[in-house]
PDB file of C-alpha atoms in Angstrom:
ATOM      1  CA  MET A 101     -43.534 -15.447 -89.487  1.00 72.00           C
ATOM      2  CA  ALA A 102     -45.304 -15.925 -86.158  1.00 81.00           C
ATOM      3  CA  PRO A 103     -44.876 -19.352 -84.544  1.00 91.00           C
ATOM      4  CA  LEU A 104     -47.723 -21.793 -85.035  1.00 95.00           C
ATOM      5  CA  ILE A 105     -47.529 -22.825 -81.368  1.00 96.00           C
ATOM      6  CA  GLN A 106     -46.232 -20.579 -78.613  1.00 97.00           C
ATOM      7  CA  ALA A 107     -45.982 -21.935 -75.068  1.00 97.00           C
ATOM      8  CA  ASN A 108     -44.972 -19.527 -72.327  1.00 97.00           C
ATOM      9  CA  ALA A 109     -43.973 -20.486 -68.772  1.00 97.00           C
ATOM     10  CA  LEU A 110     -46.246 -23.524 -68.603  1.00 97.00           C
ATOM     11  CA  ALA A 111     -46.518 -25.353 -65.297  1.00 97.00           C
ATOM     12  CA  GLN A 112     -48.561 -28.310 -64.131  1.00 96.00           C
ATOM     13  CA  SER A 113     -49.124 -29.577 -60.627  1.00 95.00           C
ATOM     14  CA  PHE A 114     -51.472 -32.201 -59.254  1.00 94.00           C
ATOM     15  CA  GLY A 115     -51.964 -31.527 -55.572  1.00 92.00           C
ATOM     16  CA  ALA A 116     -48.549 -31.178 -53.967  1.00 92.00           C
ATOM     17  CA  ARG A 117     -46.797 -32.868 -56.885  1.00 93.00           C
ATOM     18  CA  THR A 118     -45.184 -30.625 -59.485  1.00 94.00           C
ATOM     19  CA  ILE A 119     -44.944 -32.339 -62.883  1.00 95.00           C
ATOM     20  CA  PHE A 120     -43.084 -29.489 -64.575  1.00 96.00           C
ATOM     21  CA  ARG A 121     -42.657 -25.739 -64.353  1.00 96.00           C
ATOM     22  CA  ASP A 122     -41.511 -22.855 -66.556  1.00 96.00           C
ATOM     23  CA  VAL A 123     -41.809 -24.741 -69.863  1.00 97.00           C
ATOM     24  CA  SER A 124     -41.530 -22.376 -72.832  1.00 97.00           C
ATOM     25  CA  PHE A 125     -41.050 -23.174 -76.518  1.00 97.00           C
ATOM     26  CA  GLU A 126     -42.228 -22.321 -80.014  1.00 97.00           C
ATOM     27  CA  VAL A 127     -43.161 -24.536 -82.952  1.00 97.00           C
ATOM     28  CA  ALA A 128     -42.752 -23.157 -86.454  1.00 96.00           C
ATOM     29  CA  GLU A 129     -45.173 -23.860 -89.271  1.00 95.00           C
ATOM     30  CA  GLY A 130     -44.220 -26.933 -91.282  1.00 95.00           C
ATOM     31  CA  GLU A 131     -41.780 -28.496 -88.839  1.00 97.00           C
ATOM     32  CA  ILE A 132     -41.811 -31.785 -86.981  1.00 97.00           C
ATOM     33  CA  PHE A 133     -41.322 -30.928 -83.312  1.00 98.00           C
ATOM     34  CA  VAL A 134     -40.735 -33.677 -80.775  1.00 97.00           C
ATOM     35  CA  ILE A 135     -41.469 -33.591 -77.050  1.00 96.00           C
ATOM     36  CA  LEU A 136     -39.193 -36.199 -75.525  1.00 93.00           C
ATOM     37  CA  GLY A 137     -38.045 -37.494 -72.190  1.00 90.00           C
ATOM     38  CA  GLY A 138     -38.221 -40.459 -69.877  1.00 85.00           C
ATOM     39  CA  SER A 139     -41.297 -41.912 -68.223  1.00 84.00           C
ATOM     40  CA  GLY A 140     -43.128 -39.639 -65.802  1.00 87.00           C
ATOM     41  CA  CYS A 141     -41.642 -36.360 -67.030  1.00 92.00           C
ATOM     42  CA  GLY A 142     -44.981 -34.957 -68.223  1.00 93.00           C
ATOM     43  CA  LYS A 143     -44.753 -35.381 -71.996  1.00 93.00           C
ATOM     44  CA  SER A 144     -48.374 -36.401 -72.456  1.00 90.00           C
ATOM     45  CA  VAL A 145     -49.547 -33.799 -69.946  1.00 94.00           C
ATOM     46  CA  LEU A 146     -47.812 -31.124 -71.999  1.00 95.00           C
ATOM     47  CA  MET A 147     -49.452 -32.420 -75.166  1.00 93.00           C
ATOM     48  CA  ARG A 148     -52.871 -32.244 -73.513  1.00 93.00           C
ATOM     49  CA  GLN A 149     -52.138 -28.647 -72.518  1.00 95.00           C
ATOM     50  CA  ILE A 150     -51.296 -27.779 -76.126  1.00 94.00           C
ATOM     51  CA  VAL A 151     -54.463 -29.328 -77.514  1.00 92.00           C
ATOM     52  CA  GLY A 152     -56.685 -27.699 -74.893  1.00 91.00           C
ATOM     53  CA  LEU A 153     -57.557 -30.733 -72.782  1.00 91.00           C
ATOM     54  CA  GLN A 154     -55.516 -29.925 -69.659  1.00 93.00           C
ATOM     55  CA  PRO A 155     -55.577 -26.312 -68.447  1.00 94.00           C
ATOM     56  CA  PRO A 156     -52.103 -25.517 -67.091  1.00 96.00           C
ATOM     57  CA  SER A 157     -51.638 -24.603 -63.453  1.00 96.00           C
ATOM     58  CA  SER A 158     -49.985 -21.466 -64.798  1.00 96.00           C
ATOM     59  CA  GLY A 159     -48.690 -20.181 -68.103  1.00 96.00           C
ATOM     60  CA  HIS A 160     -50.153 -19.604 -71.536  1.00 95.00           C
ATOM     61  CA  VAL A 161     -50.572 -21.566 -74.783  1.00 96.00           C
ATOM     62  CA  ALA A 162     -51.312 -19.882 -78.107  1.00 95.00           C
ATOM     63  CA  VAL A 163     -52.023 -21.938 -81.228  1.00 95.00           C
ATOM     64  CA  PHE A 164     -52.434 -20.181 -84.573  1.00 94.00           C
ATOM     65  CA  GLY A 165     -52.134 -16.953 -82.599  1.00 92.00           C
ATOM     66  CA  GLN A 166     -55.144 -17.732 -80.391  1.00 92.00           C
ATOM     67  CA  ASP A 167     -55.337 -18.638 -76.721  1.00 93.00           C
ATOM     68  CA  ILE A 168     -56.258 -22.324 -76.836  1.00 92.00           C
ATOM     69  CA  TYR A 169     -58.366 -21.873 -73.677  1.00 91.00           C
ATOM     70  CA  ALA A 170     -60.238 -18.730 -74.743  1.00 87.00           C
ATOM     71  CA  PRO A 171     -64.014 -19.383 -74.530  1.00 82.00           C
ATOM     72  CA  ALA A 172     -64.685 -18.239 -78.092  1.00 70.00           C
ATOM     73  CA  SER A 173     -61.630 -19.910 -79.630  1.00 71.00           C
ATOM     74  CA  ASP A 174     -62.255 -22.177 -82.619  1.00 82.00           C
ATOM     75  CA  VAL A 175     -58.619 -23.204 -82.895  1.00 87.00           C
ATOM     76  CA  ARG A 176     -59.222 -26.776 -81.709  1.00 84.00           C
ATOM     77  CA  SER A 177     -60.975 -27.541 -84.992  1.00 84.00           C
ATOM     78  CA  LYS A 178     -57.603 -26.992 -86.699  1.00 90.00           C
ATOM     79  CA  ILE A 179     -55.846 -29.671 -84.642  1.00 93.00           C
ATOM     80  CA  GLY A 180     -55.839 -33.404 -85.294  1.00 94.00           C
ATOM     81  CA  VAL A 181     -54.871 -35.667 -82.390  1.00 93.00           C
ATOM     82  CA  MET A 182     -53.776 -39.280 -82.195  1.00 92.00           C
ATOM     83  CA  PHE A 183     -53.781 -40.550 -78.625  1.00 84.00           C
ATOM     84  CA  GLN A 184     -51.276 -43.106 -77.387  1.00 74.00           C
ATOM     85  CA  SER A 185     -53.644 -46.065 -77.475  1.00 70.00           C
ATOM     86  CA  GLY A 186     -55.021 -45.116 -80.877  1.00 67.00           C
ATOM     87  CA  ALA A 187     -58.495 -44.991 -79.285  1.00 82.00           C
ATOM     88  CA  LEU A 188     -60.262 -46.644 -82.207  1.00 90.00           C
ATOM     89  CA  PHE A 189     -63.858 -47.691 -81.576  1.00 91.00           C
ATOM     90  CA  GLY A 190     -63.910 -51.473 -81.546  1.00 89.00           C
ATOM     91  CA  ALA A 191     -67.462 -51.806 -82.860  1.00 92.00           C
ATOM     92  CA  MET A 192     -66.710 -49.728 -85.969  1.00 94.00           C
ATOM     93  CA  THR A 193     -64.752 -50.602 -89.087  1.00 95.00           C
ATOM     94  CA  LEU A 194     -61.661 -48.573 -89.874  1.00 96.00           C
ATOM     95  CA  LEU A 195     -63.633 -46.646 -92.480  1.00 96.00           C
ATOM     96  CA  GLU A 196     -66.375 -45.870 -89.959  1.00 96.00           C
ATOM     97  CA  ASN A 197     -63.775 -44.743 -87.408  1.00 95.00           C
ATOM     98  CA  VAL A 198     -62.287 -42.283 -89.883  1.00 96.00           C
ATOM     99  CA  MET A 199     -65.737 -41.085 -90.947  1.00 95.00           C
ATOM    100  CA  LEU A 200     -66.769 -40.290 -87.364  1.00 94.00           C
ATOM    101  CA  PRO A 201     -65.191 -36.795 -87.106  1.00 92.00           C
ATOM    102  CA  LEU A 202     -66.757 -35.928 -90.459  1.00 94.00           C
ATOM    103  CA  GLU A 203     -70.174 -37.042 -89.236  1.00 92.00           C
ATOM    104  CA  MET A 204     -69.852 -35.010 -86.045  1.00 90.00           C
ATOM    105  CA  LEU A 205     -68.142 -31.853 -87.285  1.00 88.00           C
ATOM    106  CA  SER A 206     -68.802 -31.430 -91.004  1.00 89.00           C
ATOM    107  CA  ASP A 207     -71.815 -30.750 -93.203  1.00 90.00           C
ATOM    108  CA  LEU A 208     -70.763 -33.235 -95.871  1.00 92.00           C
ATOM    109  CA  PRO A 209     -73.376 -35.706 -97.126  1.00 95.00           C
ATOM    110  CA  PRO A 210     -72.808 -39.412 -96.356  1.00 93.00           C
ATOM    111  CA  ALA A 211     -71.319 -40.268 -99.749  1.00 96.00           C
ATOM    112  CA  ALA A 212     -68.808 -37.428 -99.484  1.00 96.00           C
ATOM    113  CA  ARG A 213     -67.865 -38.408 -95.928  1.00 95.00           C
ATOM    114  CA  ARG A 214     -67.192 -41.944 -97.096  1.00 95.00           C
ATOM    115  CA  ALA A 215     -65.096 -40.706-100.012  1.00 96.00           C
ATOM    116  CA  VAL A 216     -62.999 -38.444 -97.771  1.00 95.00           C
ATOM    117  CA  ALA A 217     -62.449 -41.260 -95.263  1.00 96.00           C
ATOM    118  CA  GLN A 218     -61.317 -43.581 -98.039  1.00 96.00           C
ATOM    119  CA  VAL A 219     -58.805 -40.976 -99.200  1.00 95.00           C
ATOM    120  CA  LYS A 220     -57.413 -40.613 -95.668  1.00 95.00           C
ATOM    121  CA  LEU A 221     -57.037 -44.372 -95.303  1.00 95.00           C
ATOM    122  CA  GLY A 222     -55.262 -44.387 -98.647  1.00 94.00           C
ATOM    123  CA  LEU A 223     -52.797 -41.785 -97.387  1.00 91.00           C
ATOM    124  CA  VAL A 224     -51.723 -44.119 -94.583  1.00 92.00           C
ATOM    125  CA  GLY A 225     -51.673 -47.248 -96.748  1.00 92.00           C
ATOM    126  CA  LEU A 226     -54.874 -48.852 -95.469  1.00 93.00           C
ATOM    127  CA  THR A 227     -57.131 -48.728 -98.529  1.00 94.00           C
ATOM    128  CA  ASP A 228     -57.609 -52.502 -98.535  1.00 94.00           C
ATOM    129  CA  ALA A 229     -58.318 -52.619 -94.788  1.00 94.00           C
ATOM    130  CA  ALA A 230     -61.195 -50.118 -94.761  1.00 94.00           C
ATOM    131  CA  GLY A 231     -63.799 -52.750 -93.930  1.00 95.00           C
ATOM    132  CA  ARG A 232     -61.833 -54.473 -91.190  1.00 94.00           C
ATOM    133  CA  MET A 233     -62.464 -54.118 -87.469  1.00 95.00           C
ATOM    134  CA  PRO A 234     -59.786 -52.843 -85.055  1.00 94.00           C
ATOM    135  CA  ALA A 235     -59.506 -56.300 -83.477  1.00 93.00           C
ATOM    136  CA  GLU A 236     -58.602 -57.756 -86.868  1.00 94.00           C
ATOM    137  CA  ILE A 237     -55.546 -55.594 -87.540  1.00 93.00           C
ATOM    138  CA  SER A 238     -52.006 -55.268 -86.207  1.00 91.00           C
ATOM    139  CA  GLY A 239     -50.807 -52.610 -83.801  1.00 89.00           C
ATOM    140  CA  GLY A 240     -49.022 -50.763 -86.569  1.00 90.00           C
ATOM    141  CA  MET A 241     -52.149 -50.723 -88.716  1.00 92.00           C
ATOM    142  CA  ALA A 242     -54.173 -49.448 -85.765  1.00 93.00           C
ATOM    143  CA  LYS A 243     -51.751 -46.537 -85.316  1.00 92.00           C
ATOM    144  CA  ARG A 244     -52.023 -45.723 -89.035  1.00 93.00           C
ATOM    145  CA  ALA A 245     -55.819 -45.830 -88.847  1.00 94.00           C
ATOM    146  CA  ALA A 246     -55.758 -43.506 -85.841  1.00 94.00           C
ATOM    147  CA  ILE A 247     -53.579 -41.062 -87.796  1.00 94.00           C
ATOM    148  CA  ALA A 248     -56.031 -41.241 -90.705  1.00 95.00           C
ATOM    149  CA  ARG A 249     -58.879 -40.360 -88.336  1.00 95.00           C
ATOM    150  CA  ALA A 250     -56.857 -37.479 -86.877  1.00 94.00           C
ATOM    151  CA  MET A 251     -56.475 -36.107 -90.410  1.00 94.00           C
ATOM    152  CA  ALA A 252     -60.134 -36.524 -91.369  1.00 94.00           C
ATOM    153  CA  LEU A 253     -60.918 -32.808 -91.164  1.00 93.00           C
ATOM    154  CA  ASP A 254     -57.692 -31.724 -92.909  1.00 93.00           C
ATOM    155  CA  PRO A 255     -56.125 -30.092 -89.831  1.00 94.00           C
ATOM    156  CA  PRO A 256     -52.955 -28.081 -90.496  1.00 95.00           C
ATOM    157  CA  LEU A 257     -51.588 -29.247 -87.120  1.00 96.00           C
ATOM    158  CA  LEU A 258     -51.233 -32.899 -86.124  1.00 96.00           C
ATOM    159  CA  LEU A 259     -50.353 -34.059 -82.589  1.00 96.00           C
ATOM    160  CA  LEU A 260     -49.231 -37.659 -82.102  1.00 95.00           C
ATOM    161  CA  ASP A 261     -48.863 -39.159 -78.623  1.00 92.00           C
ATOM    162  CA  GLU A 262     -46.325 -42.020 -78.562  1.00 90.00           C
ATOM    163  CA  PRO A 263     -47.102 -43.228 -82.112  1.00 90.00           C
ATOM    164  CA  SER A 264     -44.374 -45.896 -81.996  1.00 86.00           C
ATOM    165  CA  ALA A 265     -45.194 -47.247 -78.532  1.00 82.00           C
ATOM    166  CA  GLY A 266     -45.453 -51.035 -78.533  1.00 82.00           C
ATOM    167  CA  LEU A 267     -44.333 -51.433 -82.143  1.00 85.00           C
ATOM    168  CA  ASP A 268     -41.429 -53.530 -83.393  1.00 89.00           C
ATOM    169  CA  PRO A 269     -38.480 -51.640 -84.947  1.00 90.00           C
ATOM    170  CA  ILE A 270     -39.471 -52.349 -88.554  1.00 91.00           C
ATOM    171  CA  THR A 271     -43.076 -51.243 -88.049  1.00 90.00           C
ATOM    172  CA  SER A 272     -41.905 -48.208 -86.095  1.00 91.00           C
ATOM    173  CA  ALA A 273     -39.539 -47.198 -88.905  1.00 93.00           C
ATOM    174  CA  GLY A 274     -42.414 -47.485 -91.372  1.00 92.00           C
ATOM    175  CA  LEU A 275     -44.498 -45.174 -89.220  1.00 92.00           C
ATOM    176  CA  ASP A 276     -41.623 -42.686 -89.104  1.00 94.00           C
ATOM    177  CA  ARG A 277     -41.528 -42.665 -92.907  1.00 94.00           C
ATOM    178  CA  LEU A 278     -45.279 -42.097 -92.986  1.00 93.00           C
ATOM    179  CA  ILE A 279     -44.979 -39.055 -90.701  1.00 94.00           C
ATOM    180  CA  LEU A 280     -42.229 -37.603 -92.886  1.00 96.00           C
ATOM    181  CA  ASP A 281     -44.261 -38.264 -96.038  1.00 94.00           C
ATOM    182  CA  LEU A 282     -47.373 -36.604 -94.604  1.00 92.00           C
ATOM    183  CA  ARG A 283     -45.406 -33.502 -93.690  1.00 94.00           C
ATOM    184  CA  HIS A 284     -43.831 -33.384 -97.146  1.00 94.00           C
ATOM    185  CA  ASP A 285     -46.985 -34.132 -99.139  1.00 92.00           C
ATOM    186  CA  LEU A 286     -49.532 -32.147 -97.114  1.00 91.00           C
ATOM    187  CA  GLY A 287     -47.382 -29.362 -95.670  1.00 93.00           C
ATOM    188  CA  ILE A 288     -48.705 -29.973 -92.170  1.00 95.00           C
ATOM    189  CA  THR A 289     -47.012 -29.230 -88.860  1.00 97.00           C
ATOM    190  CA  VAL A 290     -46.506 -32.247 -86.600  1.00 97.00           C
ATOM    191  CA  VAL A 291     -45.874 -32.397 -82.855  1.00 97.00           C
ATOM    192  CA  VAL A 292     -44.827 -35.841 -81.638  1.00 96.00           C
ATOM    193  CA  VAL A 293     -44.575 -37.058 -78.058  1.00 95.00           C
ATOM    194  CA  THR A 294     -42.151 -39.963 -77.795  1.00 91.00           C
ATOM    195  CA  HIS A 295     -39.248 -41.506 -75.921  1.00 88.00           C
ATOM    196  CA  GLU A 296     -38.248 -43.750 -78.853  1.00 90.00           C
ATOM    197  CA  LEU A 297     -34.701 -42.707 -79.743  1.00 92.00           C
ATOM    198  CA  ALA A 298     -34.688 -44.066 -83.301  1.00 92.00           C
ATOM    199  CA  SER A 299     -37.882 -42.192 -84.132  1.00 93.00           C
ATOM    200  CA  ILE A 300     -36.615 -38.967 -82.584  1.00 94.00           C
ATOM    201  CA  LEU A 301     -33.450 -39.008 -84.677  1.00 94.00           C
ATOM    202  CA  ALA A 302     -35.348 -40.020 -87.823  1.00 94.00           C
ATOM    203  CA  ILE A 303     -38.119 -37.425 -87.877  1.00 96.00           C
ATOM    204  CA  ALA A 304     -37.454 -34.458 -85.575  1.00 96.00           C
ATOM    205  CA  ASP A 305     -36.439 -31.051 -86.871  1.00 97.00           C
ATOM    206  CA  ARG A 306     -36.236 -29.786 -83.301  1.00 97.00           C
ATOM    207  CA  CYS A 307     -37.096 -31.120 -79.891  1.00 97.00           C
ATOM    208  CA  ILE A 308     -37.653 -30.207 -76.297  1.00 97.00           C
ATOM    209  CA  MET A 309     -36.548 -32.613 -73.576  1.00 96.00           C
ATOM    210  CA  LEU A 310     -38.343 -32.837 -70.245  1.00 96.00           C
ATOM    211  CA  ASP A 311     -36.926 -34.463 -67.139  1.00 95.00           C
ATOM    212  CA  ALA A 312     -38.878 -35.682 -64.129  1.00 94.00           C
ATOM    213  CA  ALA A 313     -36.091 -34.978 -61.630  1.00 93.00           C
ATOM    214  CA  ALA A 314     -35.652 -31.427 -62.892  1.00 94.00           C
ATOM    215  CA  ALA A 315     -39.428 -30.945 -63.231  1.00 95.00           C
ATOM    216  CA  GLY A 316     -38.935 -29.086 -66.473  1.00 95.00           C
ATOM    217  CA  VAL A 317     -36.921 -28.578 -69.628  1.00 96.00           C
ATOM    218  CA  ILE A 318     -33.288 -29.688 -69.676  1.00 96.00           C
ATOM    219  CA  ALA A 319     -32.556 -29.413 -73.414  1.00 95.00           C
ATOM    220  CA  THR A 320     -33.927 -27.977 -76.623  1.00 95.00           C
ATOM    221  CA  GLY A 321     -32.749 -27.924 -80.225  1.00 95.00           C
ATOM    222  CA  ASP A 322     -31.787 -30.328 -83.009  1.00 95.00           C
ATOM    223  CA  PRO A 323     -31.744 -33.825 -81.439  1.00 94.00           C
ATOM    224  CA  ARG A 324     -28.855 -34.946 -83.652  1.00 93.00           C
ATOM    225  CA  LYS A 325     -26.707 -32.142 -82.249  1.00 93.00           C
ATOM    226  CA  LEU A 326     -27.826 -32.942 -78.720  1.00 92.00           C
ATOM    227  CA  ALA A 327     -26.862 -36.577 -79.298  1.00 90.00           C
ATOM    228  CA  GLU A 328     -23.388 -35.565 -80.449  1.00 89.00           C
ATOM    229  CA  ASP A 329     -22.602 -32.933 -77.861  1.00 82.00           C
ATOM    230  CA  SER A 330     -24.388 -32.229 -74.601  1.00 83.00           C
ATOM    231  CA  ASP A 331     -22.881 -31.153 -71.300  1.00 86.00           C
ATOM    232  CA  ASN A 332     -25.958 -32.342 -69.409  1.00 90.00           C
ATOM    233  CA  PRO A 333     -25.362 -35.916 -68.165  1.00 91.00           C
ATOM    234  CA  THR A 334     -29.062 -36.787 -68.292  1.00 91.00           C
ATOM    235  CA  VAL A 335     -29.333 -35.649 -71.909  1.00 92.00           C
ATOM    236  CA  ALA A 336     -26.139 -37.484 -72.836  1.00 91.00           C
ATOM    237  CA  ALA A 337     -27.364 -40.667 -71.148  1.00 90.00           C
ATOM    238  CA  PHE A 338     -30.710 -40.494 -72.969  1.00 89.00           C
ATOM    239  CA  PHE A 339     -29.132 -40.187 -76.403  1.00 88.00           C
ATOM    240  CA  ASN A 340     -26.336 -42.677 -75.710  1.00 85.00           C
ATOM    241  CA  ARG A 341     -28.518 -45.425 -74.260  1.00 70.00           C
ATOM    242  CA  GLN A 342     -28.826 -47.290 -77.579  1.00 54.00           C
ATOM    243  CA  THR A 343     -25.052 -47.299 -78.037  1.00 48.00           C
ATOM    244  CA  LEU A 344     -24.554 -48.448 -74.461  1.00 42.00           C
ATOM    245  CA  ALA A 345     -27.098 -51.246 -74.881  1.00 42.00           C
ATOM    246  CA  VAL A 346     -25.334 -52.546 -77.983  1.00 39.00           C
ATOM    247  CA  ALA A 347     -21.935 -52.366 -76.282  1.00 40.00           C
ATOM    248  CA  ALA A 348     -23.240 -54.352 -73.314  1.00 41.00           C
ATOM    249  CA  ARG A 349     -24.271 -57.339 -75.434  1.00 39.00           C
TER     250      ARG A 349
END
């Protein structure tokens, strides 16, 4: 089966600064694939390249077998995206936020749009919060609402940028379970950008690790295996940091 995402020799520079170069990987249908690494390594830039928002300086991205940057490509309609901040509209209720993609990109009548949005909020456990405003909910609820909006059009591919950022460990673990449940129940493919070690080990089937100093990929594979055995000191330090922090207490 052809990969759902195929990235070939991607590079990104801004002026004289090279963020990364020669980044290649594939994402199989139905897997949870994590893009990980420390701050400033280009994780979010790479995600924007995949979704078609940041043309690479060089290289090629194919999603569902189509060039994501081809003028006639309709592949972006098959991708749901949750940005790091959640990006909910503060003047809209959660239900209205989830309905927005349906209003803009579907031909459904208002009653059907509302019904679909209610179903999506139910999938993320926010049925009772549909009428609340973003300012009235917790950070974890806001992330769940943003995921519901990303799924409004039933995309087979979901991209999540730092979904656990700013969340406490219990809330973050709940979000990890939600991601696993959505993959299991809906059969979707999920690409997650994160540096949260607990989340990486909990949800990832495979990962790619970027490094700012190397300006590219330094590891790829099952993160649990990388955590157990890596000859790269940067990779080993990344996966051992939680153990080291506990030992230092």
